[in-house]
Amino acid sequence: MILFLFYAFLRRFCNADDSVGKSKRRCGQKHNGSQPWDRACKAGNLTEMLGWQQPDKLEHTLSNLLEKVICDEPLNVEEGILHHEEGVDLIPSNIELSGMEVVLVNTMSRETVLRTYLNEIKRQYDYILIDCSPSLGMITLNALTAADKVIIPVQAHFLPVKGLEQLLKTVNKVKRQLNPKLQIGGILLTMVEGRSNFSKDIGRLLRESYGNKIKVYETEIPRGIKAAETSAEGKSIYAFDGKGKTAKAYEQFTKEVLENEKQCQKNTARQL
């Protein structure tokens, strides 16, 4: 089972530039037991994409749960978790989450509020996916502090690639000061125009600039109209267009991530 946090995966997806396809990718990568993921949980746009079209009317959201942690109130591990028909759970968010930025500023141990909450529920899941906003505020810092690994989506355009450097500095700073176990899982190129030389040039630039230090995934997520249409359907790309090129790319990406995880575990075992 997978749990989606609509805001931030214990393997976290993040980029400082918007419109890189984070929510669609997460909606593709996380789903169903027939896909390589076993279990996942997830704010705002992704909540709507999974079928809850009026997140502002939900009684319990991620904001409420974080407030309970801040106020040191008892937590019900089932509270606020929604169950999707495709076999994943999610914790929704709405516009109230933006107000948490202000609340967290004056909170004790403000960077660890999300981690405190996830520690209460993570035993129920194999993976927790955290869908982050493009900003680098307190909410994103909480996600980085809670995460084991970061997967960074980068649109095949110049400006998103340019914004990557600032994100990497933030990740390294969080690793030094707040979360020593944090690792960068890799960089994922998204919204790729297969017939565009520009997209190919961006991919080559990424691999030349970062490939010797950070893994750049071999899988690239293509731009496709079917991926955009899933936003209005409340379904994953597998349910909406399971045989399409975008769904196949997501599936291949999932397999690549899991294979990398297995290899990392083998390397760790050898060192021990």
Short mmCIF file of C-alpha atoms in Angstrom, two decimals:
data_model
loop_
_atom_site.label_atom_id
_atom_site.label_comp_id
_atom_site.label_asym_id
_atom_site.label_seq_id
_atom_site.Cartn_x
_atom_site.Cartn_y
_atom_site.Cartn_z
CA MET A 1 0.00 0.00 0.00
CA ILE A 2 1.19 3.53 -0.81
CA LEU A 3 0.33 6.67 1.10
CA PHE A 4 0.33 10.06 -0.61
CA LEU A 5 0.86 13.25 1.34
CA PHE A 6 -0.57 16.06 -0.72
CA TYR A 7 2.16 18.36 0.09
CA ALA A 8 5.02 16.65 0.36
CA PHE A 9 6.80 10.71 -0.05
CA LEU A 10 9.03 9.86 2.50
CA ARG A 11 10.74 9.80 -0.75
CA ARG A 12 10.06 13.37 -1.62
CA PHE A 13 9.51 15.05 -5.00
CA CYS A 14 10.60 18.64 -5.22
CA ASN A 15 11.82 21.40 -7.48
CA ALA A 16 12.07 25.14 -6.92
CA ASP A 17 10.49 25.82 -10.32
CA ASP A 18 6.78 25.23 -10.91
CA SER A 19 5.06 23.30 -13.70
CA VAL A 20 7.41 20.34 -13.90
CA GLY A 21 4.67 17.72 -13.72
CA LYS A 22 5.23 16.73 -10.09
CA SER A 23 1.60 15.99 -9.25
CA LYS A 24 0.92 14.04 -12.43
CA ARG A 25 4.06 12.03 -11.98
CA ARG A 26 3.24 11.20 -8.41
CA CYS A 27 -0.24 10.25 -9.47
CA GLY A 28 1.35 7.92 -11.99
CA GLN A 29 4.17 6.51 -9.92
CA LYS A 30 2.36 5.74 -6.76
CA HIS A 31 -0.60 3.65 -7.87
CA ASN A 32 -1.83 0.11 -7.53
CA GLY A 33 -0.47 -3.20 -6.40
CA SER A 34 -0.14 -4.46 -9.97
CA GLN A 35 2.42 -1.74 -10.50
CA PRO A 36 5.87 -2.03 -8.89
CA TRP A 37 4.95 0.15 -5.88
CA ASP A 38 3.51 -1.83 -2.99
CA ARG A 39 2.03 0.93 -0.81
CA ALA A 40 1.85 5.05 -0.78
CA CYS A 41 0.12 8.69 0.87
CA LYS A 42 -0.23 12.60 -0.45
CA ALA A 43 -1.97 18.65 -1.10
CA GLY A 44 -4.25 20.71 -3.18
CA ASN A 45 -3.93 19.86 -6.86
CA LEU A 46 -3.14 16.19 -6.35
CA THR A 47 -6.13 15.85 -4.01
CA GLU A 48 -8.36 17.04 -6.84
CA MET A 49 -6.61 14.85 -9.39
CA LEU A 50 -7.44 11.77 -7.35
CA GLY A 51 -11.15 12.57 -7.36
CA TRP A 52 -11.81 14.85 -4.39
CA GLN A 53 -12.86 17.88 -6.39
CA GLN A 54 -13.70 20.12 -3.41
CA PRO A 55 -10.79 19.78 -0.97
CA ASP A 56 -11.81 22.94 0.90
CA LYS A 57 -14.91 21.11 2.16
CA LEU A 58 -13.03 18.13 3.61
CA GLU A 59 -13.29 17.87 7.39
CA HIS A 60 -9.74 16.65 7.94
CA THR A 61 -6.69 17.67 5.94
CA LEU A 62 -2.95 17.74 6.44
CA SER A 63 -3.23 21.21 8.00
CA ASN A 64 -5.47 19.91 10.79
CA LEU A 65 -3.12 17.03 11.50
CA LEU A 66 -0.05 19.27 11.68
CA GLU A 67 -1.91 21.62 14.02
CA LYS A 68 -2.52 18.69 16.37
CA VAL A 69 1.19 17.94 16.42
CA ILE A 70 2.00 21.59 17.12
CA CYS A 71 -0.52 21.72 19.97
CA ASP A 72 0.64 18.33 21.30
CA GLU A 73 -2.83 16.83 20.95
CA PRO A 74 -3.47 13.06 20.65
CA LEU A 75 -3.36 11.70 17.10
CA ASN A 76 -5.72 9.15 15.59
CA VAL A 77 -3.64 7.35 12.95
CA GLU A 78 -6.71 6.80 10.74
CA GLU A 79 -7.95 10.37 10.90
CA GLY A 80 -7.74 12.33 7.68
CA ILE A 81 -6.53 9.42 5.53
CA LEU A 82 -8.64 8.89 2.41
CA HIS A 83 -8.75 5.59 0.53
CA HIS A 84 -8.68 5.66 -3.27
CA GLU A 85 -10.32 2.93 -5.32
CA GLU A 86 -7.05 2.19 -7.11
CA GLY A 87 -5.44 0.95 -3.91
CA VAL A 88 -3.59 3.92 -2.49
CA ASP A 89 -4.26 6.15 0.50
CA LEU A 90 -3.83 9.89 0.63
CA ILE A 91 -3.81 12.71 3.12
CA PRO A 92 -5.44 15.65 1.36
CA SER A 93 -4.58 19.30 1.64
CA ASN A 94 -6.28 22.52 0.63
CA ILE A 95 -5.72 26.27 0.75
CA GLU A 96 -5.39 26.13 4.54
CA LEU A 97 -1.96 24.56 4.15
CA SER A 98 -0.56 27.88 2.94
CA GLY A 99 -1.42 29.35 6.35
CA MET A 100 0.81 26.78 8.04
CA GLU A 101 3.84 28.69 6.78
CA VAL A 102 3.00 31.50 9.21
CA VAL A 103 2.09 29.15 12.06
CA LEU A 104 5.32 27.16 11.73
CA VAL A 105 7.53 30.24 11.98
CA ASN A 106 6.77 30.55 15.71
CA THR A 107 6.59 26.83 16.47
CA MET A 108 9.10 24.94 18.59
CA SER A 109 11.11 22.46 16.48
CA ARG A 110 9.27 23.86 13.50
CA GLU A 111 11.19 21.88 10.88
CA THR A 112 10.24 18.51 12.40
CA VAL A 113 6.45 18.82 12.71
CA LEU A 114 5.72 16.70 9.63
CA ARG A 115 8.30 14.09 10.64
CA THR A 116 6.65 13.79 14.04
CA TYR A 117 3.31 13.06 12.40
CA LEU A 118 4.73 10.59 9.87
CA ASN A 119 6.46 8.66 12.62
CA GLU A 120 2.99 7.83 13.94
CA ILE A 121 1.65 6.36 10.68
CA LYS A 122 4.59 5.16 8.60
CA ARG A 123 4.47 1.59 9.90
CA GLN A 124 1.28 1.09 7.90
CA TYR A 125 2.95 1.82 4.56
CA ASP A 126 5.77 0.62 2.36
CA TYR A 127 6.25 4.04 0.81
CA ILE A 128 5.07 7.53 1.61
CA LEU A 129 5.20 10.02 -1.25
CA ILE A 130 5.30 13.71 -0.39
CA ASP A 131 4.13 16.04 -3.14
CA CYS A 132 5.76 19.41 -2.55
CA SER A 133 4.95 22.87 -3.74
CA PRO A 134 7.60 24.64 -5.85
CA SER A 135 8.52 27.05 -3.05
CA LEU A 136 11.34 26.55 -0.54
CA GLY A 137 9.44 27.64 2.57
CA MET A 138 8.76 26.00 5.93
CA ILE A 139 6.45 23.39 4.45
CA THR A 140 9.12 22.22 2.03
CA LEU A 141 11.75 22.23 4.79
CA ASN A 142 9.45 19.98 6.82
CA ALA A 143 9.20 17.60 3.89
CA LEU A 144 12.96 17.47 3.46
CA THR A 145 13.45 16.89 7.17
CA ALA A 146 10.96 14.00 7.09
CA ALA A 147 12.22 12.41 3.88
CA ASP A 148 14.68 9.58 3.35
CA LYS A 149 15.29 10.48 -0.26
CA VAL A 150 14.48 13.26 -2.68
CA ILE A 151 13.49 12.71 -6.29
CA ILE A 152 13.80 15.95 -8.23
CA PRO A 153 11.61 16.43 -11.32
CA VAL A 154 12.98 18.86 -13.87
CA GLN A 155 11.03 20.02 -16.90
CA ALA A 156 12.98 19.86 -20.15
CA HIS A 157 13.31 23.66 -20.30
CA PHE A 158 16.10 26.04 -19.41
CA LEU A 159 14.57 27.86 -16.38
CA PRO A 160 13.65 24.72 -14.36
CA VAL A 161 17.18 23.43 -14.89
CA LYS A 162 18.55 26.78 -13.74
CA GLY A 163 16.45 26.57 -10.54
CA LEU A 164 17.89 23.15 -9.75
CA GLU A 165 21.08 24.59 -8.26
CA GLN A 166 19.23 26.46 -5.49
CA LEU A 167 17.26 23.36 -4.56
CA LEU A 168 20.42 21.28 -4.32
CA LYS A 169 21.94 23.85 -1.96
CA THR A 170 18.82 23.67 0.22
CA VAL A 171 18.88 19.86 0.28
CA ASN A 172 22.54 19.84 1.31
CA LYS A 173 21.89 22.40 4.04
CA VAL A 174 19.00 20.34 5.44
CA LYS A 175 21.21 17.24 5.35
CA ARG A 176 23.94 19.01 7.36
CA GLN A 177 21.71 20.66 9.93
CA LEU A 178 18.43 18.75 10.24
CA ASN A 179 18.37 15.35 8.54
CA PRO A 180 21.75 13.60 8.14
CA LYS A 181 20.08 10.57 6.52
CA LEU A 182 18.63 12.60 3.64
CA GLN A 183 19.82 11.49 0.20
CA ILE A 184 19.11 12.58 -3.35
CA GLY A 185 17.57 9.64 -5.16
CA GLY A 186 17.99 11.24 -8.55
CA ILE A 187 16.83 13.78 -11.11
CA LEU A 188 13.86 12.97 -13.35
CA LEU A 189 13.40 14.77 -16.65
CA THR A 190 9.70 15.45 -17.27
CA MET A 191 7.41 16.89 -19.95
CA VAL A 192 9.92 15.91 -22.62
CA GLU A 193 9.17 16.71 -26.25
CA GLY A 194 10.51 13.60 -27.94
CA ARG A 195 11.00 15.21 -31.33
CA SER A 196 12.53 18.41 -29.97
CA ASN A 197 16.28 18.91 -30.20
CA PHE A 198 15.93 21.41 -27.36
CA SER A 199 14.64 18.71 -24.99
CA LYS A 200 17.52 16.46 -26.01
CA ASP A 201 19.97 19.30 -25.36
CA ILE A 202 18.50 19.88 -21.88
CA GLY A 203 18.84 16.18 -21.07
CA ARG A 204 22.43 16.17 -22.23
CA LEU A 205 23.15 19.35 -20.22
CA LEU A 206 21.73 17.78 -17.05
CA ARG A 207 23.80 14.64 -17.42
CA GLU A 208 26.98 16.55 -18.21
CA SER A 209 26.50 19.00 -15.32
CA TYR A 210 25.24 16.66 -12.59
CA GLY A 211 25.58 13.07 -13.79
CA ASN A 212 28.95 12.50 -12.13
CA LYS A 213 27.56 13.51 -8.70
CA ILE A 214 23.82 12.81 -8.82
CA LYS A 215 21.94 10.08 -10.62
CA VAL A 216 19.96 11.33 -13.60
CA TYR A 217 17.32 8.70 -14.30
CA GLU A 218 17.46 7.02 -17.70
CA THR A 219 13.67 7.16 -17.88
CA GLU A 220 12.23 10.40 -19.21
CA ILE A 221 8.55 11.32 -18.88
CA PRO A 222 7.12 12.51 -22.21
CA ARG A 223 4.67 15.34 -22.62
CA GLY A 224 1.25 13.97 -23.52
CA ILE A 225 -2.31 15.22 -23.74
CA LYS A 226 -3.59 12.11 -21.94
CA ALA A 227 -1.47 12.98 -18.91
CA ALA A 228 -3.05 16.43 -18.81
CA GLU A 229 -6.56 14.98 -19.13
CA THR A 230 -6.13 12.81 -16.03
CA SER A 231 -6.39 15.99 -13.94
CA ALA A 232 -10.10 16.23 -14.72
CA GLU A 233 -10.87 12.53 -14.44
CA GLY A 234 -9.80 11.77 -10.85
CA LYS A 235 -7.89 8.72 -12.05
CA SER A 236 -4.28 7.68 -12.31
CA ILE A 237 -2.67 7.56 -15.73
CA TYR A 238 -2.81 3.76 -15.50
CA ALA A 239 -6.60 3.74 -15.20
CA PHE A 240 -7.14 6.51 -17.73
CA ASP A 241 -4.66 5.52 -20.44
CA GLY A 242 -2.79 2.46 -19.25
CA LYS A 243 -1.37 1.56 -22.67
CA GLY A 244 -0.23 5.08 -23.54
CA LYS A 245 3.36 6.27 -23.70
CA THR A 246 3.07 8.33 -20.52
CA ALA A 247 1.79 5.42 -18.43
CA LYS A 248 4.54 3.18 -19.79
CA ALA A 249 7.15 5.81 -18.93
CA TYR A 250 5.83 6.09 -15.36
CA GLU A 251 5.90 2.32 -15.00
CA GLN A 252 9.46 2.16 -16.29
CA PHE A 253 10.49 4.95 -13.92
CA THR A 254 8.97 3.09 -10.98
CA LYS A 255 10.91 -0.03 -11.89
CA GLU A 256 14.10 1.99 -12.23
CA VAL A 257 13.66 3.57 -8.79
CA LEU A 258 12.96 0.21 -7.15
CA GLU A 259 15.92 -1.41 -8.87
CA ASN A 260 18.17 1.39 -7.64
CA GLU A 261 16.84 0.86 -4.12
CA LYS A 262 17.68 -2.84 -4.28
CA GLN A 263 21.18 -2.06 -5.49
CA CYS A 264 21.70 0.48 -2.69
CA GLN A 265 20.60 -2.09 -0.13
CA LYS A 266 23.02 -4.67 -1.56
CA ASN A 267 25.88 -2.15 -1.43
CA THR A 268 25.03 -1.27 2.17
CA ALA A 269 24.95 -4.96 3.13
CA ARG A 270 28.39 -5.51 1.59
CA GLN A 271 29.83 -2.61 3.57
CA LEU A 272 28.49 -4.12 6.79
#
